[in-house]
CSV table of C-alpha atoms in Angstrom, one decimal:
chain,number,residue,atom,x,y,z
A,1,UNK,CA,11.2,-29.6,3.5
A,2,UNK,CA,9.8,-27.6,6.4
A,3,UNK,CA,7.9,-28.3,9.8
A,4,UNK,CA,4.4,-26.8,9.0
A,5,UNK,CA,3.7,-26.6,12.5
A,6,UNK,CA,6.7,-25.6,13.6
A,7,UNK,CA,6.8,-23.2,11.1
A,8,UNK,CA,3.1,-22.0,13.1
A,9,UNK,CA,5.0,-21.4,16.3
A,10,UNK,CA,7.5,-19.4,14.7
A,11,UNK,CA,5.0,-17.3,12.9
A,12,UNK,CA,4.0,-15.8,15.3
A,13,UNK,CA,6.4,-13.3,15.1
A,14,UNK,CA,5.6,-12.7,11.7
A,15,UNK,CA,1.8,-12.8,12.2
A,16,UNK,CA,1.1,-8.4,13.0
A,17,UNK,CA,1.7,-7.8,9.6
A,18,UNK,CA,1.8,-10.6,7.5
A,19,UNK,CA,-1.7,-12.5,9.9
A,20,UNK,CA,-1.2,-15.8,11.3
A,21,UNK,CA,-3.7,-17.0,8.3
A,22,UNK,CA,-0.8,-15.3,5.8
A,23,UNK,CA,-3.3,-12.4,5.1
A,24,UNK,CA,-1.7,-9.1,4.8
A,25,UNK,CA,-2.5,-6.9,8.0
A,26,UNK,CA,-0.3,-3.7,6.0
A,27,UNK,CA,-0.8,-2.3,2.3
A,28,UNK,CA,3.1,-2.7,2.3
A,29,UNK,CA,3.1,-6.3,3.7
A,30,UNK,CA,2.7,-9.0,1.3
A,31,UNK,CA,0.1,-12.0,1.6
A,32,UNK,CA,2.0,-15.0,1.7
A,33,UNK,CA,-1.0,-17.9,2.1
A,34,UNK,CA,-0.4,-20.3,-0.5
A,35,UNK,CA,3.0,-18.5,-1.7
A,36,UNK,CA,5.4,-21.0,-3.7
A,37,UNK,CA,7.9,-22.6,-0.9
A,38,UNK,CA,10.7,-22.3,-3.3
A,39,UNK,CA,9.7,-18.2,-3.6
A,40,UNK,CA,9.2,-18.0,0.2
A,41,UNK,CA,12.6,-19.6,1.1
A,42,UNK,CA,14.4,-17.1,-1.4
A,43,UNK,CA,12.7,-14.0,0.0
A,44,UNK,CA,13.7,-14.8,3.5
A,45,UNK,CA,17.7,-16.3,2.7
A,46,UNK,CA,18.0,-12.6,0.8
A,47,UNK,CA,17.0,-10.7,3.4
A,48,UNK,CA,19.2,-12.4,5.9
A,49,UNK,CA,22.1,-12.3,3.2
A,50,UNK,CA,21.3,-8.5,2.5
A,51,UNK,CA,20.7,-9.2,-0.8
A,52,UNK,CA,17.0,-7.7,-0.2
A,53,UNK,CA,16.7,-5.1,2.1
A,54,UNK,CA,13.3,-3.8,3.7
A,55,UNK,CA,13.3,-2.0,7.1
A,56,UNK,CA,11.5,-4.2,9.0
A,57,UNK,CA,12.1,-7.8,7.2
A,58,UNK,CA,15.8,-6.9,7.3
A,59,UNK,CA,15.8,-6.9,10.9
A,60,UNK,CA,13.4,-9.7,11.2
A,61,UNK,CA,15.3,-11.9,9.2
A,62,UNK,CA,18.2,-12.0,10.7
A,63,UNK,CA,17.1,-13.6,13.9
A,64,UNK,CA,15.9,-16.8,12.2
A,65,UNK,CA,17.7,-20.1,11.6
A,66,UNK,CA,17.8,-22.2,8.1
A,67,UNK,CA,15.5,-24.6,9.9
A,68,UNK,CA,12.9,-21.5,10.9
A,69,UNK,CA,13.2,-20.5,7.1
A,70,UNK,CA,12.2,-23.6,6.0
A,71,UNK,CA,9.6,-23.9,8.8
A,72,UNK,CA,8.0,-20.5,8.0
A,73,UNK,CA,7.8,-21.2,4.4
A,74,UNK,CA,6.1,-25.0,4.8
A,75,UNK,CA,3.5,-22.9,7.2
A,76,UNK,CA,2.4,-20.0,4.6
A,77,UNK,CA,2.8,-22.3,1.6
A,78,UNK,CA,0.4,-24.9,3.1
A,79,UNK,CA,-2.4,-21.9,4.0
A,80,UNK,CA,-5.3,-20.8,2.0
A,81,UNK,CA,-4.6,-21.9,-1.4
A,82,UNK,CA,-5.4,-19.2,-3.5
B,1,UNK,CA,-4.9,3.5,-9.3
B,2,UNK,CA,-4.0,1.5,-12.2
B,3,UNK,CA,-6.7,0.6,-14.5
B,4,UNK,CA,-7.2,-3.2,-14.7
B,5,UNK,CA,-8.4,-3.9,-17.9
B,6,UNK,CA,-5.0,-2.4,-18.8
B,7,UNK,CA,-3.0,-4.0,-16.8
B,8,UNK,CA,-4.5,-7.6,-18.2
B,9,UNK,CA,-3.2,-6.6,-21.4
B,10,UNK,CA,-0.1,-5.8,-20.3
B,11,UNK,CA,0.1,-9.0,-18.3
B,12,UNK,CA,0.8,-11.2,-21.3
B,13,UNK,CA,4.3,-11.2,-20.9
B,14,UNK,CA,4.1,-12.3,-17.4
B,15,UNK,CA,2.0,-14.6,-17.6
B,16,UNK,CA,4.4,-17.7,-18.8
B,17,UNK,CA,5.7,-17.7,-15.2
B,18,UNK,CA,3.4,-15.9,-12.7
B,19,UNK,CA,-0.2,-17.2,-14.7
B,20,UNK,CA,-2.3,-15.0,-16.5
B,21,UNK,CA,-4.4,-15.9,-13.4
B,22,UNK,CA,-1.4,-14.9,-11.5
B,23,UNK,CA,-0.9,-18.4,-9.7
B,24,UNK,CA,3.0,-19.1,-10.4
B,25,UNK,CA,3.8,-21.6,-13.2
B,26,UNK,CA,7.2,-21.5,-11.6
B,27,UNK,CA,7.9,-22.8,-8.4
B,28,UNK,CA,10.7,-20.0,-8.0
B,29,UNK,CA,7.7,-17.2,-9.2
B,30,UNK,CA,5.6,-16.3,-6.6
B,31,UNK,CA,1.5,-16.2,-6.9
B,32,UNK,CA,0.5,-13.1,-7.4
B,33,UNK,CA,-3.2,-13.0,-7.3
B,34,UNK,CA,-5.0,-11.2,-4.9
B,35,UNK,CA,-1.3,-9.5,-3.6
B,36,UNK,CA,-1.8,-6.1,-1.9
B,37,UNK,CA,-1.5,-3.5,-4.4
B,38,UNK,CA,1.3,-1.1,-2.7
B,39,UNK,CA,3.5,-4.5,-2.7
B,40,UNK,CA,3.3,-5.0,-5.7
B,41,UNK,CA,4.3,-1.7,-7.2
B,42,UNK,CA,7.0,-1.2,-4.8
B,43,UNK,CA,8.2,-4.7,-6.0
B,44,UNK,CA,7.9,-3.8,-9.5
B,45,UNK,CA,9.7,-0.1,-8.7
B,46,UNK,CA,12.5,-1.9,-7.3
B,47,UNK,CA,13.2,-4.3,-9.9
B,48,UNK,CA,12.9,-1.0,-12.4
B,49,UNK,CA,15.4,1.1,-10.0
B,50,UNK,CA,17.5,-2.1,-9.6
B,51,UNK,CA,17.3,-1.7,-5.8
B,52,UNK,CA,16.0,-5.1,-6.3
B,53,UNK,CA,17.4,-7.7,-8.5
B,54,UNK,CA,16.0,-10.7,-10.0
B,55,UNK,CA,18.0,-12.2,-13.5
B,56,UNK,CA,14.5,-12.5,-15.4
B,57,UNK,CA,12.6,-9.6,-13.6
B,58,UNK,CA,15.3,-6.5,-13.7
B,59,UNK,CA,15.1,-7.2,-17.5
B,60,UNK,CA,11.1,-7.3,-17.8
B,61,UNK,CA,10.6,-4.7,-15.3
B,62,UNK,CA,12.8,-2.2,-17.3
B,63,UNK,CA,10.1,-2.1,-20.0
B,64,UNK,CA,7.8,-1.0,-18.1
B,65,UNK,CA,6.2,2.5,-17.8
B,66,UNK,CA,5.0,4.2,-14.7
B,67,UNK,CA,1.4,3.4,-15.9
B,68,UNK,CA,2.6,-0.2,-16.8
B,69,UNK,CA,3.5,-0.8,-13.1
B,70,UNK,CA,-0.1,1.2,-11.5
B,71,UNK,CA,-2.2,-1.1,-14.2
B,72,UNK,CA,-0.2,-4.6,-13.6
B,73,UNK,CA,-0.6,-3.8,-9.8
B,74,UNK,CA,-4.0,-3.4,-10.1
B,75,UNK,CA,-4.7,-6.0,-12.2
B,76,UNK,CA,-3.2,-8.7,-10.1
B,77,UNK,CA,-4.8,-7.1,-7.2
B,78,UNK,CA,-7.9,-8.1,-8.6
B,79,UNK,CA,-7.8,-11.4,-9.0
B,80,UNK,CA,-8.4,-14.2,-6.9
B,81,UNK,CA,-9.4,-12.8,-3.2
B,82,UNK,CA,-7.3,-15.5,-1.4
């Protein structure tokens, strides 16, 4: 499983739509606080693969590594349950 | 805007994996309570359209109407302020 605070440093990146606290910042951005890992790993592997396609997360994801995927999906999953 | 009272009706058949309180029973369904509402119906569109594709939800999302997809959002909206 993922580095939660790792996965912190890395969101930062993620963090002007999406908040650092995994609160959407966008109508079109998702929350993802206290998102399933399992759903959060998916998401991000199918945008990298193509799979998914979004404008911006298609571009985002592609600079990130399997370990930042699993990083970034520790971090939201362990924020705010719901 | 959807109507929610609506949409909790027609949130019956989701319920067995996202929760009729729309936390996932599923670790590979996400949570959905409390999701921005322009998310979700763009998810739900894209399932419909098959611009987004998902073994379980392209088949449930074909079922559903234009109205389905405005109440469902809503409802889910609704729940849970995370």
């Amino acid at each position: 499983a993922g580095d939660v605070k790792a996965g912190r440093t890395k969101a930062a990146q993620c963090a002007a739509c999406h908040g650092i606290d995994g609160m959407s910042k966008l109508p079109e951005a998702p929350n993802l606080a206290g998102q399933t890992e399992e759903y959060l790993v998916k998401a991000l592997n199918d945008f990298r693969t193509g799979e998914r396609k979004n404008e911006m997360m298609s571009m985002m994801a592609k600079t990130l590594s399997d370990a930042d995927v699993a990083n970034l999906a520790a971090y939201y999953h362990s924020l705010g349950k719901q």
